[in-house]
Amino acid sequence: MTQLPRGRPRSEATRLAVLTATAELIAETGYDRVTIEAIAARAGCGKQTIYRWWSSKSLIVADAVIDGHLRLPEHGVPDTGDLGADLRDWVTEAAASVRIPEHRALIRALAAAASETEAESLRLSEHLTAPHYGALMRRLRAGQARGQLSPEANLDAIADALLGSTLFRVLAGFPPAAHPSAIVDLLLGAGPGGRSG
Amino acid sequence: MTQLPRGRPRSEATRLAVLTATAELIAETGYDRVTIEAIAARAGCGKQTIYRWWSSKSLIVADAVIDGHLRLPEHGVPDTGDLGADLRDWVTEAAASVRIPEHRALIRALAAAASETEAESLRLSEHLTAPHYGALMRRLRAGQARGQLSPEANLDAIADALLGSTLFRVLAGFPPAAHPSAIVDLLLGAGPGGRSG
DNA sequence: GCATTAACGAGACGATCCGTCTCAGTATGA
DNA sequence: TCATACTGAGACGGATCGTCTCGTTAATGC
């Protein structure tokens, strides 16, 4: 079924070298100071090889993240059965992760990449933000199914607030929140007896 | 006390022309396609005049916002005495504002500017984000003083969530929230009887 | 009025990086 | 062996960078 490739196959080694070089350069100098020429030089490949496979810098970054060369903090949401504890763990871990300069640089890089154009932003959100958002929403739905959230609770609003409040502090250049998990208690309505710890 | 200036004073007309030209060009083409040379050309001034007063493009944008040539949605938080209604108004207005393409472009421009370096991010946050954050915090404190918020409520967490959840949708390339004010009910603990509408 | 001072508009300048292009070399399948 | 497609290297014109130097202009101080 699938057509067999005819000529010389794509070099996996070079592909990895490009993604690794991109990750390193972003950590060292920041997204917008990274140039295609610098990536090619460090990866030891020609510029054409990069332009053949990636149409823009932001797409290289997106691939680097998808491939795991650049790690985003918000990957998995734990599910121990206790929604509040899981979310507190997740938010706390995300906040701790954001203290790491390399992670801050990466998040800024992604924001900058997403800032380039509306189209770029959509492509990045499909591959990066949407999966994380989806994982969080699934965890919220599971908790709702177990009765740990009101059936009428607006899960989108909760997910927006959880992701947004962490993202906000990073992008605004604010110091990390003193009590990052406080937002969880607020959102889950800790007022009437829900709070633990 | 203050030293009298000696030579030719800075041209206020040119300063305004630069900020206006920047605002127009951002709206027309997007932040990263705007060049210093294009700003100078449209403002009818020399490049050196720009470089004399601004050390980077992001600082021009910051000044344009501070001066009101580019309007950010989150300026004033109303204070009618009803905290919930005021916040719902504010969030709803912010969400509506974010539907306007020019505003989306501006917010992305600021995010891109803040992504440049840690120092840039700090400077922008001092002049732009911090005042908005402060205005929101003052409104929350006023509400808390009137007993509309628990005395132990974590106001920082509420402010983070309010600003962050709007910012998040813009930067992530998500469509505007269906019910933007839902976050207010969540944060104010609408569960036990506080909800209106 | 006249010297002094500093910002002004204009644009030349070398540098960097863009994205395209060509080139000889290399790894695969037919 | 041949055709094919990808490889690293780098030349190329163009855009923009940030610096620099003009002659000009609008203030202050004598």
Coordinates of N, CA, C and O in Angstrom, one line a residue, chain A residues 103-161:
Chain A
H103 N 13.1 25.9 31.8 CA 11.6 25.8 31.6 C 11.0 27.1 31.3 O 10.2 27.3 30.4
R104 N 11.4 28.1 32.1 CA 10.9 29.5 31.8 C 11.2 29.9 30.4 O 10.4 30.4 29.7
A105 N 12.5 29.6 30.0 CA 12.9 30.0 28.7 C 12.1 29.3 27.6 O 11.7 29.9 26.6
L106 N 11.8 28.1 27.9 CA 11.0 27.3 26.9 C 9.6 27.8 26.8 O 9.1 28.0 25.7
I107 N 9.0 28.1 27.9 CA 7.6 28.6 27.9 C 7.5 29.9 27.1 O 6.7 30.2 26.3
R108 N 8.5 30.8 27.4 CA 8.6 32.0 26.7 C 8.8 31.8 25.2 O 8.3 32.5 24.4
A109 N 9.6 30.8 24.9 CA 9.9 30.5 23.5 C 8.6 30.1 22.8 O 8.3 30.6 21.7
L110 N 7.8 29.3 23.5 CA 6.5 28.9 22.9 C 5.6 30.0 22.7 O 4.9 30.1 21.7
A111 N 5.6 30.9 23.8 CA 4.7 32.0 23.7 C 5.1 32.9 22.5 O 4.3 33.4 21.7
A112 N 6.4 33.1 22.4 CA 6.9 33.9 21.3 C 6.6 33.3 19.9 O 6.2 33.9 19.0
A113 N 6.8 31.9 19.9 CA 6.4 31.2 18.6 C 5.0 31.4 18.3 O 4.6 31.6 17.2
A114 N 4.1 31.3 19.3 CA 2.7 31.4 19.1 C 2.3 32.8 18.8 O 1.3 33.1 18.2
S115 N 3.2 33.7 19.1 CA 2.9 35.2 18.9 C 3.2 35.6 17.5 O 2.8 36.6 17.0
E116 N 3.8 34.7 16.7 CA 4.3 35.1 15.4 C 3.1 35.5 14.5 O 3.0 36.6 14.0
T117 N 2.3 34.5 14.3 CA 1.1 34.8 13.5 C -0.1 34.0 14.0 O 0.1 33.0 14.8
E118 N -1.3 34.3 13.6 CA -2.5 33.6 14.0 C -2.4 32.1 13.6 O -2.7 31.2 14.3
A119 N -1.9 31.9 12.4 CA -1.8 30.5 11.9 C -0.8 29.7 12.7 O -1.0 28.6 13.0
E120 N 0.4 30.3 13.0 CA 1.4 29.6 13.7 C 0.8 29.2 15.1 O 1.0 28.1 15.6
S121 N 0.1 30.2 15.7 CA -0.5 30.0 17.0 C -1.4 28.8 17.0 O -1.4 28.0 17.9
L122 N -2.2 28.7 15.9 CA -3.2 27.6 15.8 C -2.4 26.3 15.7 O -2.8 25.3 16.4
R123 N -1.4 26.2 14.9 CA -0.7 25.0 14.7 C 0.0 24.5 16.0 O 0.0 23.4 16.3
L124 N 0.6 25.5 16.7 CA 1.2 25.2 18.0 C 0.2 24.7 19.0 O 0.4 23.7 19.7
S125 N -0.9 25.4 19.0 CA -1.9 25.0 20.0 C -2.5 23.6 19.7 O -2.7 22.9 20.7
E126 N -2.6 23.2 18.5 CA -3.1 21.9 18.2 C -2.1 20.8 18.7 O -2.6 19.8 19.3
H127 N -0.8 21.1 18.5 CA 0.1 20.0 18.9 C 0.6 20.1 20.4 O 1.0 19.1 20.9
L128 N 0.5 21.3 20.9 CA 1.1 21.5 22.3 C 0.0 21.7 23.3 O -0.1 21.0 24.3
T129 N -0.7 22.8 23.2 CA -1.6 23.2 24.2 C -2.8 22.3 24.3 O -3.2 21.9 25.4
A130 N -3.4 22.0 23.2 CA -4.6 21.2 23.2 C -4.4 19.9 23.9 O -5.3 19.5 24.7
P131 N -3.3 19.1 23.7 CA -3.2 17.8 24.4 C -3.1 18.0 25.9 O -3.7 17.3 26.7
H132 N -2.4 19.1 26.3 CA -2.3 19.3 27.8 C -3.7 19.7 28.3 O -4.1 19.2 29.4
Y133 N -4.3 20.6 27.6 CA -5.6 21.0 28.0 C -6.6 19.8 28.1 O -7.3 19.6 29.0
G134 N -6.5 18.9 27.1 CA -7.3 17.7 27.0 C -7.1 16.8 28.2 O -8.0 16.3 28.8
A135 N -5.8 16.6 28.5 CA -5.5 15.8 29.7 C -6.1 16.3 31.0 O -6.6 15.6 31.8
L136 N -6.0 17.6 31.1 CA -6.6 18.2 32.3 C -8.1 18.1 32.3 O -8.7 17.8 33.3
M137 N -8.7 18.3 31.2 CA -10.2 18.2 31.1 C -10.6 16.8 31.4 O -11.6 16.6 32.1
R138 N -9.9 15.8 30.9 CA -10.2 14.4 31.2 C -10.2 14.1 32.7 O -11.1 13.4 33.2
R139 N -9.2 14.6 33.3 CA -9.0 14.4 34.8 C -10.2 15.1 35.5 O -10.7 14.5 36.5
L140 N -10.6 16.3 35.0 CA -11.7 17.0 35.7 C -13.0 16.2 35.5 O -13.8 16.1 36.4
R141 N -13.2 15.7 34.3 CA -14.4 14.9 34.0 C -14.5 13.7 34.8 O -15.5 13.3 35.3
A142 N -13.3 13.0 35.0 CA -13.3 11.8 35.9 C -13.7 12.2 37.3 O -14.5 11.5 37.9
G143 N -13.2 13.3 37.8 CA -13.5 13.7 39.1 C -15.0 14.1 39.2 O -15.7 13.8 40.2
Q144 N -15.5 14.7 38.1 CA -16.9 15.1 38.1 C -17.8 13.8 38.2 O -18.8 13.8 38.9
A145 N -17.4 12.8 37.4 CA -18.1 11.5 37.4 C -18.2 10.9 38.7 O -19.1 10.2 39.1
R146 N -17.1 11.1 39.5 CA -17.1 10.5 40.9 C -17.7 11.4 41.9 O -17.6 11.2 43.1
G147 N -18.3 12.5 41.4 CA -19.1 13.4 42.4 C -18.2 14.3 43.1 O -18.6 14.9 44.1
Q148 N -16.9 14.5 42.7 CA -16.0 15.4 43.4 C -16.2 16.8 42.9 O -15.5 17.8 43.3
L149 N -17.0 17.0 41.8 CA -17.3 18.3 41.3 C -18.8 18.3 41.0 O -19.3 17.3 40.6
S150 N -19.3 19.5 41.1 CA -20.8 19.7 40.8 C -21.0 19.3 39.3 O -20.2 19.6 38.5
P151 N -22.1 18.6 39.1 CA -22.4 18.3 37.7 C -22.5 19.5 36.8 O -22.3 19.4 35.6
E152 N -22.9 20.6 37.4 CA -23.0 21.8 36.5 C -21.7 22.7 36.5 O -21.7 23.7 35.9
A153 N -20.7 22.2 37.1 CA -19.4 23.0 37.2 C -18.9 23.2 35.8 O -19.0 22.3 34.9
N154 N -18.4 24.4 35.5 CA -17.9 24.8 34.2 C -16.4 24.3 34.1 O -15.5 25.0 34.6
L155 N -16.2 23.1 33.5 CA -14.9 22.5 33.5 C -13.9 23.4 32.7 O -12.7 23.4 33.0
D156 N -14.4 24.0 31.6 CA -13.5 24.8 30.8 C -13.0 25.9 31.7 O -11.8 26.3 31.6
A157 N -13.8 26.5 32.4 CA -13.4 27.7 33.2 C -12.3 27.2 34.3 O -11.4 27.9 34.5
I158 N -12.5 26.0 34.8 CA -11.6 25.5 35.8 C -10.2 25.3 35.1 O -9.2 25.7 35.6
A159 N -10.3 24.6 34.0 CA -9.0 24.3 33.2 C -8.3 25.6 32.8 O -7.1 25.7 33.0
D160 N -9.1 26.6 32.3 CA -8.5 27.9 32.0 C -7.8 28.5 33.1 O -6.7 29.0 33.0
A161 N -8.4 28.5 34.3 CA -7.8 29.1 35.5 C -6.6 28.4 35.9 O -5.6 29.0 36.3

